[in-house]
């Protein structure tokens, strides 16, 4: 019975809409009861177990009590919490890579609409256990018409943004596609029924931040982006602070920061390619690894200045090869923070524009509509 229930639950695991919320809860009751019973739990009396099992195994509606949810709420809170955890459980994230980001888990939120008590209980489990990924990428700088163009992109379960600086103006671009963008009054968010509304972002206790240095060995390692990239990264921190750590937040927020570098991957790939033929370039590879590690720390540092707790998970091999460098580099940034952080004006309130795909080209339009004109331009004009 336990095997059959488990198989059925996996088939319809997070889709209560297809199975039906009553049947879904009923199946969860069977599975949880059997698991609970096999552990010989003392929290449920024998009579309670028999009554619960008789109810959930009833074959017809006439044999069941009329109020499924009333009976569900008669279960011990421990069992109900087990069911909520099963509904909101998510697979572990894939290995971190510069080329791919984790996909936000699709959650079965139907149970939150059953009644107020179940909503309250299930919400407590949801906010305490689910960890959504957030991707922040530091991209290659490019020289355009004598100016250097810097990019930092940010992807959350609710929005995709790009912070751009071209030497004189800062822009905040929405990367949402036209079919999910809707009205500019949405403020560069898009609906996603698989996750709670963006208004509830401040209730989750933990987020997984995936920091990817996307710059390449050919250009990024020699680009001294300095203040510009740091300020762009602070814009990402400002946005996360607004979404995830509002003044109304009551429970501390924790960010689990993971980092990966495309430059580091390139160095390792080149080292493996030449290692069988020569060891002459190994000192040079070590220099690039240390340089890449410093660049990773530089990208992470702004995230340590937000209103949250944090843990940093740097690549293990780098921590072993360069012990103490992480702490030393972060402390150096803190000491030099005065002239390198957030200035007023364009950095605090960058011009917000939509980045829309239209036909074969793209259009930029300022968020909020108004009297701003829509500029239609091709790829070359957009980059300039």
mmCIF file of C-alpha atoms in Angstrom:
data_model
loop_
_atom_site.group_PDB
_atom_site.id
_atom_site.type_symbol
_atom_site.label_atom_id
_atom_site.label_comp_id
_atom_site.label_asym_id
_atom_site.label_seq_id
_atom_site.Cartn_x
_atom_site.Cartn_y
_atom_site.Cartn_z
ATOM 1 C CA UNK A 1 0.000 0.000 0.000
ATOM 2 C CA UNK A 2 2.807 2.411 0.864
ATOM 3 C CA UNK A 3 4.515 1.674 -2.474
ATOM 4 C CA UNK A 4 1.305 2.222 -4.476
ATOM 5 C CA UNK A 5 0.495 5.467 -2.680
ATOM 6 C CA UNK A 6 4.020 6.725 -3.198
ATOM 7 C CA UNK A 7 3.883 5.953 -6.917
ATOM 8 C CA UNK A 8 0.542 7.705 -7.307
ATOM 9 C CA UNK A 9 1.777 10.708 -5.382
ATOM 10 C CA UNK A 10 4.832 11.031 -7.621
ATOM 11 C CA UNK A 11 2.655 10.867 -10.723
ATOM 12 C CA UNK A 12 0.424 13.695 -9.561
ATOM 13 C CA UNK A 13 2.927 15.151 -7.144
ATOM 14 C CA UNK A 14 2.534 18.892 -7.368
ATOM 15 C CA UNK A 15 -0.511 19.145 -9.589
ATOM 16 C CA UNK A 16 -3.527 19.246 -7.337
ATOM 17 C CA UNK A 17 -5.377 20.985 -10.142
ATOM 18 C CA UNK A 18 -5.342 17.825 -12.283
ATOM 19 C CA UNK A 19 -6.012 15.371 -9.529
ATOM 20 C CA UNK A 20 -8.520 17.499 -7.628
ATOM 21 C CA UNK A 21 -7.747 19.016 -4.259
ATOM 22 C CA UNK A 22 -9.929 16.606 -2.274
ATOM 23 C CA UNK A 23 -8.512 13.494 -3.952
ATOM 24 C CA UNK A 24 -5.025 14.936 -3.656
ATOM 25 C CA UNK A 25 -5.374 15.527 0.087
ATOM 26 C CA UNK A 26 -6.927 12.094 0.476
ATOM 27 C CA UNK A 27 -3.956 10.436 -1.244
ATOM 28 C CA UNK A 28 -1.554 12.425 0.889
ATOM 29 C CA UNK A 29 -3.437 11.342 3.988
ATOM 30 C CA UNK A 30 -3.012 7.696 3.006
ATOM 31 C CA UNK A 31 0.675 8.045 2.317
ATOM 32 C CA UNK A 32 1.429 10.125 5.390
ATOM 33 C CA UNK A 33 -0.613 7.825 7.635
ATOM 34 C CA UNK A 34 1.238 4.760 6.375
ATOM 35 C CA UNK A 35 4.627 6.414 6.783
ATOM 36 C CA UNK A 36 3.672 7.649 10.216
ATOM 37 C CA UNK A 37 2.392 4.240 11.243
ATOM 38 C CA UNK A 38 5.549 2.438 10.063
ATOM 39 C CA UNK A 39 7.644 4.726 12.274
ATOM 40 C CA UNK A 40 5.535 3.635 15.266
ATOM 41 C CA UNK A 41 4.877 7.250 16.177
ATOM 42 C CA UNK A 42 3.433 7.801 19.642
ATOM 43 C CA UNK A 43 1.839 11.132 18.741
ATOM 44 C CA UNK A 44 -1.318 9.499 17.304
ATOM 45 C CA UNK A 45 -3.519 7.185 19.327
ATOM 46 C CA UNK A 46 -4.628 3.813 17.954
ATOM 47 C CA UNK A 47 -8.251 4.888 17.753
ATOM 48 C CA UNK A 48 -7.268 8.053 15.888
ATOM 49 C CA UNK A 49 -5.237 6.005 13.412
ATOM 50 C CA UNK A 50 -8.098 3.580 12.829
ATOM 51 C CA UNK A 51 -10.645 6.377 12.354
ATOM 52 C CA UNK A 52 -8.373 8.301 10.007
ATOM 53 C CA UNK A 53 -7.537 5.204 7.976
ATOM 54 C CA UNK A 54 -11.191 4.166 7.735
ATOM 55 C CA UNK A 55 -12.106 7.632 6.518
ATOM 56 C CA UNK A 56 -9.438 8.044 3.894
ATOM 57 C CA UNK A 57 -9.967 4.534 2.511
ATOM 58 C CA UNK A 58 -13.724 4.987 2.157
ATOM 59 C CA UNK A 59 -14.650 4.153 -1.434
ATOM 60 C CA UNK A 60 -17.754 6.319 -1.900
ATOM 61 C CA UNK A 61 -18.737 9.851 -0.894
ATOM 62 C CA UNK A 62 -21.633 8.409 1.124
ATOM 63 C CA UNK A 63 -19.206 6.433 3.270
ATOM 64 C CA UNK A 64 -17.152 9.544 3.995
ATOM 65 C CA UNK A 65 -18.024 12.398 6.275
ATOM 66 C CA UNK A 66 -19.277 15.366 4.242
ATOM 67 C CA UNK A 67 -16.470 17.840 5.098
ATOM 68 C CA UNK A 68 -13.113 16.585 3.832
ATOM 69 C CA UNK A 69 -11.169 19.564 5.141
ATOM 70 C CA UNK A 70 -12.866 19.469 8.540
ATOM 71 C CA UNK A 71 -11.680 15.857 8.879
ATOM 72 C CA UNK A 72 -8.233 16.810 7.603
ATOM 73 C CA UNK A 73 -7.960 19.423 10.351
ATOM 74 C CA UNK A 74 -8.733 16.721 12.942
ATOM 75 C CA UNK A 75 -5.396 15.108 12.148
ATOM 76 C CA UNK A 76 -2.529 15.924 14.522
ATOM 77 C CA UNK A 77 -0.620 19.048 13.499
ATOM 78 C CA UNK A 78 2.517 16.949 12.994
ATOM 79 C CA UNK A 79 0.779 14.921 10.289
ATOM 80 C CA UNK A 80 -0.657 18.018 8.633
ATOM 81 C CA UNK A 81 2.796 19.614 8.558
ATOM 82 C CA UNK A 82 4.191 16.452 6.944
ATOM 83 C CA UNK A 83 1.572 16.783 4.219
ATOM 84 C CA UNK A 84 2.380 20.460 3.659
ATOM 85 C CA UNK A 85 6.087 19.630 3.384
ATOM 86 C CA UNK A 86 5.305 16.920 0.843
ATOM 87 C CA UNK A 87 3.266 19.348 -1.263
ATOM 88 C CA UNK A 88 5.964 22.035 -1.183
ATOM 89 C CA UNK A 89 9.009 19.777 -1.440
ATOM 90 C CA UNK A 90 11.329 20.626 -4.342
ATOM 91 C CA UNK A 91 14.187 18.763 -6.035
ATOM 92 C CA UNK A 92 17.765 19.787 -5.175
ATOM 93 C CA UNK A 93 19.293 22.446 -7.446
ATOM 94 C CA UNK A 94 21.555 21.294 -10.285
ATOM 95 C CA UNK A 95 25.321 21.898 -10.124
ATOM 96 C CA UNK A 96 26.095 25.582 -10.555
ATOM 97 C CA UNK A 97 27.332 26.532 -14.022
ATOM 98 C CA UNK A 98 28.197 29.846 -15.711
ATOM 99 C CA UNK A 99 26.059 28.856 -18.690
ATOM 100 C CA UNK A 100 22.828 27.742 -17.036
ATOM 101 C CA UNK A 101 20.768 28.982 -14.130
ATOM 102 C CA UNK A 102 18.520 27.029 -11.794
ATOM 103 C CA UNK A 103 14.835 26.949 -12.627
ATOM 104 C CA UNK A 104 12.441 28.176 -9.960
ATOM 105 C CA UNK A 105 10.445 25.231 -8.603
ATOM 106 C CA UNK A 106 6.836 24.915 -9.656
ATOM 107 C CA UNK A 107 4.732 24.726 -6.517
ATOM 108 C CA UNK A 108 1.258 23.350 -5.902
ATOM 109 C CA UNK A 109 -0.393 26.430 -4.416
ATOM 110 C CA UNK A 110 -3.993 25.181 -4.619
ATOM 111 C CA UNK A 111 -3.919 24.124 -0.985
ATOM 112 C CA UNK A 112 -3.480 27.758 0.070
ATOM 113 C CA UNK A 113 -6.986 28.469 -1.240
ATOM 114 C CA UNK A 114 -8.815 25.780 0.772
ATOM 115 C CA UNK A 115 -9.678 27.742 3.909
ATOM 116 C CA UNK A 116 -8.089 30.231 6.296
ATOM 117 C CA UNK A 117 -6.665 27.738 8.791
ATOM 118 C CA UNK A 118 -5.074 25.531 6.141
ATOM 119 C CA UNK A 119 -3.774 28.639 4.387
ATOM 120 C CA UNK A 120 -2.152 29.842 7.613
ATOM 121 C CA UNK A 121 -0.588 26.462 8.446
ATOM 122 C CA UNK A 122 0.595 25.712 4.913
ATOM 123 C CA UNK A 123 2.018 29.220 4.488
ATOM 124 C CA UNK A 124 4.220 28.747 7.540
ATOM 125 C CA UNK A 125 5.764 25.648 5.935
ATOM 126 C CA UNK A 126 5.995 27.296 2.515
ATOM 127 C CA UNK A 127 7.902 30.370 3.697
ATOM 128 C CA UNK A 128 10.163 28.380 6.023
ATOM 129 C CA UNK A 129 11.199 25.545 3.692
ATOM 130 C CA UNK A 130 11.085 26.632 0.038
ATOM 131 C CA UNK A 131 14.316 28.210 -1.257
ATOM 132 C CA UNK A 132 14.006 30.021 -4.587
ATOM 133 C CA UNK A 133 17.080 30.660 -6.765
ATOM 134 C CA UNK A 134 18.090 34.179 -7.800
ATOM 135 C CA UNK A 135 20.662 34.645 -10.561
ATOM 136 C CA UNK A 136 23.002 37.659 -10.759
ATOM 137 C CA UNK A 137 25.387 37.779 -13.720
ATOM 138 C CA UNK A 138 28.296 40.129 -14.286
ATOM 139 C CA UNK A 139 28.716 40.269 -18.047
ATOM 140 C CA UNK A 140 31.445 41.300 -20.480
ATOM 141 C CA UNK A 141 32.093 45.023 -20.867
ATOM 142 C CA UNK A 142 32.134 46.236 -24.458
ATOM 143 C CA UNK A 143 33.642 49.304 -26.111
ATOM 144 C CA UNK A 144 30.941 51.169 -28.083
ATOM 145 C CA UNK A 145 31.732 54.455 -29.846
ATOM 146 C CA UNK A 146 34.473 55.336 -27.423
ATOM 147 C CA UNK A 147 32.442 54.425 -24.327
ATOM 148 C CA UNK A 148 32.626 51.244 -22.282
ATOM 149 C CA UNK A 149 29.261 49.540 -21.837
ATOM 150 C CA UNK A 150 28.837 47.543 -18.603
ATOM 151 C CA UNK A 151 26.106 44.974 -17.922
ATOM 152 C CA UNK A 152 24.779 43.290 -14.796
ATOM 153 C CA UNK A 153 21.695 41.084 -15.173
ATOM 154 C CA UNK A 154 19.410 39.764 -12.466
ATOM 155 C CA UNK A 155 16.787 37.022 -12.614
ATOM 156 C CA UNK A 156 14.311 36.262 -9.824
ATOM 157 C CA UNK A 157 11.176 34.068 -9.848
ATOM 158 C CA UNK A 158 9.223 37.235 -10.705
ATOM 159 C CA UNK A 159 11.346 39.325 -13.055
ATOM 160 C CA UNK A 160 14.366 39.528 -15.326
ATOM 161 C CA UNK A 161 16.340 42.776 -15.262
ATOM 162 C CA UNK A 162 19.484 44.183 -16.804
ATOM 163 C CA UNK A 163 21.421 47.103 -15.336
ATOM 164 C CA UNK A 164 23.442 48.916 -17.982
ATOM 165 C CA UNK A 165 25.937 51.775 -17.865
ATOM 166 C CA UNK A 166 27.466 53.388 -20.953
ATOM 167 C CA UNK A 167 29.777 56.011 -19.482
ATOM 168 C CA UNK A 168 27.205 58.738 -18.940
ATOM 169 C CA UNK A 169 23.741 57.223 -18.359
ATOM 170 C CA UNK A 170 22.468 54.319 -16.292
ATOM 171 C CA UNK A 171 19.583 52.212 -17.582
ATOM 172 C CA UNK A 172 17.421 49.561 -15.945
ATOM 173 C CA UNK A 173 16.043 47.253 -18.629
ATOM 174 C CA UNK A 174 13.283 44.689 -18.349
ATOM 175 C CA UNK A 175 14.065 41.472 -20.205
ATOM 176 C CA UNK A 176 10.564 40.024 -19.925
ATOM 177 C CA UNK A 177 9.097 38.823 -23.208
ATOM 178 C CA UNK A 178 6.096 40.510 -24.761
ATOM 179 C CA UNK A 179 3.684 37.692 -23.969
ATOM 180 C CA UNK A 180 4.296 38.032 -20.211
ATOM 181 C CA UNK A 181 5.127 41.724 -19.994
ATOM 182 C CA UNK A 182 1.658 43.219 -20.059
ATOM 183 C CA UNK A 183 1.271 46.846 -19.100
ATOM 184 C CA UNK A 184 4.261 49.015 -18.118
ATOM 185 C CA UNK A 185 2.344 49.747 -14.923
ATOM 186 C CA UNK A 186 3.317 46.247 -13.786
ATOM 187 C CA UNK A 187 6.725 47.709 -12.976
ATOM 188 C CA UNK A 188 8.752 45.073 -14.824
ATOM 189 C CA UNK A 189 7.183 42.071 -13.103
ATOM 190 C CA UNK A 190 5.293 39.267 -14.790
ATOM 191 C CA UNK A 191 2.663 36.873 -13.450
ATOM 192 C CA UNK A 192 3.818 33.405 -12.510
ATOM 193 C CA UNK A 193 1.129 31.150 -11.075
ATOM 194 C CA UNK A 194 3.699 28.538 -10.027
ATOM 195 C CA UNK A 195 5.126 30.797 -7.298
ATOM 196 C CA UNK A 196 3.516 33.160 -4.791
ATOM 197 C CA UNK A 197 3.013 36.764 -5.838
ATOM 198 C CA UNK A 198 5.967 39.142 -5.729
ATOM 199 C CA UNK A 199 4.224 40.875 -2.826
ATOM 200 C CA UNK A 200 5.054 37.830 -0.660
ATOM 201 C CA UNK A 201 8.764 37.778 -1.482
ATOM 202 C CA UNK A 202 9.525 39.400 1.863
ATOM 203 C CA UNK A 203 8.063 36.453 3.787
ATOM 204 C CA UNK A 204 10.471 33.753 2.654
ATOM 205 C CA UNK A 205 13.298 33.035 5.065
ATOM 206 C CA UNK A 206 16.022 32.041 2.628
ATOM 207 C CA UNK A 207 17.019 32.533 -1.002
ATOM 208 C CA UNK A 208 19.787 30.874 -3.002
ATOM 209 C CA UNK A 209 21.829 33.549 -4.801
ATOM 210 C CA UNK A 210 23.741 32.257 -7.819
ATOM 211 C CA UNK A 211 26.449 34.766 -8.745
ATOM 212 C CA UNK A 212 27.926 34.130 -12.193
ATOM 213 C CA UNK A 213 30.900 36.054 -13.540
ATOM 214 C CA UNK A 214 30.170 35.697 -17.252
ATOM 215 C CA UNK A 215 33.205 37.605 -18.478
ATOM 216 C CA UNK A 216 35.584 35.672 -20.685
ATOM 217 C CA UNK A 217 39.308 35.153 -20.418
ATOM 218 C CA UNK A 218 39.928 37.104 -23.618
ATOM 219 C CA UNK A 219 38.276 40.330 -22.411
ATOM 220 C CA UNK A 220 37.120 40.160 -18.820
ATOM 221 C CA UNK A 221 40.352 39.395 -17.023
ATOM 222 C CA UNK A 222 41.992 42.604 -18.274
ATOM 223 C CA UNK A 223 38.974 44.881 -17.937
ATOM 224 C CA UNK A 224 39.233 47.170 -14.923
ATOM 225 C CA UNK A 225 35.549 47.961 -14.568
ATOM 226 C CA UNK A 226 36.017 49.264 -11.030
ATOM 227 C CA UNK A 227 33.457 51.735 -9.816
ATOM 228 C CA UNK A 228 30.972 51.314 -12.678
ATOM 229 C CA UNK A 229 30.403 47.579 -12.232
ATOM 230 C CA UNK A 230 30.373 47.943 -8.451
ATOM 231 C CA UNK A 231 27.587 50.514 -8.643
ATOM 232 C CA UNK A 232 25.619 48.347 -11.053
ATOM 233 C CA UNK A 233 25.897 45.459 -8.615
ATOM 234 C CA UNK A 234 24.657 47.743 -5.857
ATOM 235 C CA UNK A 235 21.585 48.477 -7.967
ATOM 236 C CA UNK A 236 20.874 44.747 -7.952
ATOM 237 C CA UNK A 237 21.306 44.753 -4.164
ATOM 238 C CA UNK A 238 18.931 47.713 -3.862
ATOM 239 C CA UNK A 239 16.309 45.873 -5.883
ATOM 240 C CA UNK A 240 16.643 42.713 -3.804
ATOM 241 C CA UNK A 241 16.413 44.759 -0.607
ATOM 242 C CA UNK A 242 13.130 46.262 -1.776
ATOM 243 C CA UNK A 243 11.663 42.901 -2.800
ATOM 244 C CA UNK A 244 12.942 40.589 -0.087
ATOM 245 C CA UNK A 245 13.749 42.709 2.961
ATOM 246 C CA UNK A 246 11.098 45.431 3.293
ATOM 247 C CA UNK A 247 10.694 47.358 6.521
ATOM 248 C CA UNK A 248 7.709 45.155 7.397
ATOM 249 C CA UNK A 249 9.797 41.952 7.449
ATOM 250 C CA UNK A 250 9.659 40.346 10.897
ATOM 251 C CA UNK A 251 11.821 37.230 10.409
ATOM 252 C CA UNK A 252 15.498 37.685 9.429
ATOM 253 C CA UNK A 253 16.367 36.882 5.823
ATOM 254 C CA UNK A 254 19.307 34.644 4.914
ATOM 255 C CA UNK A 255 21.028 34.608 1.527
ATOM 256 C CA UNK A 256 22.936 31.485 0.554
ATOM 257 C CA UNK A 257 25.486 32.911 -1.908
ATOM 258 C CA UNK A 258 27.073 30.573 -4.466
ATOM 259 C CA UNK A 259 29.595 31.763 -7.048
ATOM 260 C CA UNK A 260 30.901 30.527 -10.374
ATOM 261 C CA UNK A 261 33.230 32.060 -12.981
ATOM 262 C CA UNK A 262 33.464 31.495 -16.721
ATOM 263 C CA UNK A 263 37.064 32.738 -16.630
ATOM 264 C CA UNK A 264 37.895 30.077 -14.055
ATOM 265 C CA UNK A 265 36.297 27.395 -16.226
ATOM 266 C CA UNK A 266 38.344 28.558 -19.212
ATOM 267 C CA UNK A 267 41.572 28.473 -17.195
ATOM 268 C CA UNK A 268 40.837 24.957 -15.942
ATOM 269 C CA UNK A 269 39.965 23.732 -19.428
ATOM 270 C CA UNK A 270 43.184 25.173 -20.865
ATOM 271 C CA UNK A 271 45.233 23.699 -17.998
ATOM 272 C CA UNK A 272 43.831 20.227 -18.656
ATOM 273 C CA UNK A 273 44.544 20.589 -22.361
ATOM 274 C CA UNK A 274 48.245 21.393 -21.911
ATOM 275 C CA UNK A 275 48.999 19.450 -18.725
ATOM 276 C CA UNK A 276 49.920 16.284 -20.612
ATOM 277 C CA UNK A 277 52.534 18.139 -22.668
ATOM 278 C CA UNK A 278 54.117 20.785 -20.439
ATOM 279 C CA UNK A 279 54.107 22.250 -16.938
ATOM 280 C CA UNK A 280 55.693 25.556 -17.967
ATOM 281 C CA UNK A 281 52.353 27.395 -18.021
ATOM 282 C CA UNK A 282 51.167 26.129 -14.633
ATOM 283 C CA UNK A 283 52.399 29.241 -12.749
ATOM 284 C CA UNK A 284 50.500 31.370 -15.270
ATOM 285 C CA UNK A 285 47.373 29.254 -14.752
ATOM 286 C CA UNK A 286 47.759 29.741 -11.004
ATOM 287 C CA UNK A 287 47.963 33.502 -11.527
ATOM 288 C CA UNK A 288 44.739 33.462 -13.544
ATOM 289 C CA UNK A 289 42.986 31.281 -10.968
ATOM 290 C CA UNK A 290 43.862 33.760 -8.225
ATOM 291 C CA UNK A 291 42.770 36.652 -10.440
ATOM 292 C CA UNK A 292 39.472 34.907 -11.211
ATOM 293 C CA UNK A 293 38.917 34.204 -7.503
ATOM 294 C CA UNK A 294 39.442 37.890 -6.684
ATOM 295 C CA UNK A 295 36.976 38.842 -9.410
ATOM 296 C CA UNK A 296 34.421 36.431 -7.927
ATOM 297 C CA UNK A 297 34.856 38.006 -4.487
ATOM 298 C CA UNK A 298 34.572 41.505 -5.975
ATOM 299 C CA UNK A 299 31.263 40.498 -7.546
ATOM 300 C CA UNK A 300 29.981 38.957 -4.311
ATOM 301 C CA UNK A 301 30.984 41.839 -2.035
ATOM 302 C CA UNK A 302 27.990 44.175 -2.673
ATOM 303 C CA UNK A 303 25.679 41.334 -1.605
ATOM 304 C CA UNK A 304 27.312 41.385 1.837
ATOM 305 C CA UNK A 305 26.082 44.961 2.385
ATOM 306 C CA UNK A 306 22.352 44.288 2.286
ATOM 307 C CA UNK A 307 19.889 43.993 5.205
ATOM 308 C CA UNK A 308 20.237 40.231 5.565
ATOM 309 C CA UNK A 309 22.380 37.444 6.911
ATOM 310 C CA UNK A 310 24.503 35.591 4.406
ATOM 311 C CA UNK A 311 26.708 32.568 3.872
ATOM 312 C CA UNK A 312 29.263 32.425 1.034
ATOM 313 C CA UNK A 313 29.990 29.201 -0.842
ATOM 314 C CA UNK A 314 33.032 29.923 -3.005
ATOM 315 C CA UNK A 315 34.488 27.175 -5.237
ATOM 316 C CA UNK A 316 36.068 24.661 -2.858
ATOM 317 C CA UNK A 317 39.295 24.224 -4.813
ATOM 318 C CA UNK A 318 39.952 27.971 -4.768
ATOM 319 C CA UNK A 319 39.363 28.204 -1.027
ATOM 320 C CA UNK A 320 41.859 25.392 -0.539
ATOM 321 C CA UNK A 321 44.453 26.844 -2.945
ATOM 322 C CA UNK A 322 44.150 30.409 -1.610
ATOM 323 C CA UNK A 323 43.198 30.115 2.086
ATOM 324 C CA UNK A 324 42.081 33.342 3.710
ATOM 325 C CA UNK A 325 41.829 35.281 0.439
ATOM 326 C CA UNK A 326 38.038 35.509 0.651
ATOM 327 C CA UNK A 327 38.069 37.187 4.063
ATOM 328 C CA UNK A 328 41.031 39.450 3.167
ATOM 329 C CA UNK A 329 39.433 40.656 -0.056
ATOM 330 C CA UNK A 330 36.064 41.362 1.576
ATOM 331 C CA UNK A 331 37.775 43.315 4.358
ATOM 332 C CA UNK A 332 39.743 45.333 1.791
ATOM 333 C CA UNK A 333 36.506 46.312 0.052
ATOM 334 C CA UNK A 334 34.967 47.340 3.366
ATOM 335 C CA UNK A 335 37.945 49.595 4.091
ATOM 336 C CA UNK A 336 37.762 51.237 0.646
ATOM 337 C CA UNK A 337 33.986 51.459 0.587
ATOM 338 C CA UNK A 338 33.683 55.251 0.903
ATOM 339 C CA UNK A 339 34.311 56.279 -2.698
ATOM 340 C CA UNK A 340 33.211 53.097 -4.422
ATOM 341 C CA UNK A 341 29.577 52.646 -3.449
ATOM 342 C CA UNK A 342 26.267 54.269 -4.221
ATOM 343 C CA UNK A 343 26.084 57.893 -5.280
ATOM 344 C CA UNK A 344 22.891 59.892 -5.626
ATOM 345 C CA UNK A 345 21.257 60.570 -8.972
ATOM 346 C CA UNK A 346 21.531 58.133 -11.826
ATOM 347 C CA UNK A 347 22.818 55.282 -9.658
ATOM 348 C CA UNK A 348 19.981 55.459 -7.173
ATOM 349 C CA UNK A 349 17.200 55.898 -9.726
ATOM 350 C CA UNK A 350 18.331 54.671 -13.140
ATOM 351 C CA UNK A 351 16.171 55.316 -16.166
ATOM 352 C CA UNK A 352 13.779 52.374 -16.425
ATOM 353 C CA UNK A 353 13.063 51.129 -19.940
ATOM 354 C CA UNK A 354 11.346 48.143 -21.491
ATOM 355 C CA UNK A 355 13.377 45.928 -23.792
ATOM 356 C CA UNK A 356 10.806 44.338 -26.109
ATOM 357 C CA UNK A 357 11.233 41.993 -29.058
ATOM 358 C CA UNK A 358 9.141 43.286 -31.966
ATOM 359 C CA UNK A 359 9.365 41.405 -35.253
ATOM 360 C CA UNK A 360 12.988 41.145 -36.283
ATOM 361 C CA UNK A 361 14.113 44.125 -34.227
ATOM 362 C CA UNK A 362 13.673 45.483 -30.740
ATOM 363 C CA UNK A 363 12.034 48.522 -29.218
ATOM 364 C CA UNK A 364 12.983 50.473 -26.131
ATOM 365 C CA UNK A 365 10.183 52.286 -24.331
ATOM 366 C CA UNK A 366 10.340 54.039 -21.000
ATOM 367 C CA UNK A 367 8.384 52.376 -18.216
ATOM 368 C CA UNK A 368 5.236 54.155 -17.119
ATOM 369 C CA UNK A 369 4.310 55.402 -20.583
ATOM 370 C CA UNK A 370 3.602 59.125 -20.470
ATOM 371 C CA UNK A 371 5.074 61.427 -23.087
ATOM 372 C CA UNK A 372 8.194 59.344 -23.772
ATOM 373 C CA UNK A 373 8.509 58.226 -27.363
ATOM 374 C CA UNK A 374 9.178 54.634 -28.333
ATOM 375 C CA UNK A 375 12.496 54.284 -30.115
ATOM 376 C CA UNK A 376 12.651 51.515 -32.703
ATOM 377 C CA UNK A 377 16.200 50.383 -33.354
ATOM 378 C CA UNK A 378 18.200 47.467 -34.606
ATOM 379 C CA UNK A 379 20.781 45.489 -32.632
ATOM 380 C CA UNK A 380 23.682 47.811 -33.524
ATOM 381 C CA UNK A 381 21.785 50.960 -32.536
ATOM 382 C CA UNK A 382 20.655 49.384 -29.273
ATOM 383 C CA UNK A 383 24.206 48.613 -28.204
ATOM 384 C CA UNK A 384 25.332 52.143 -28.928
#
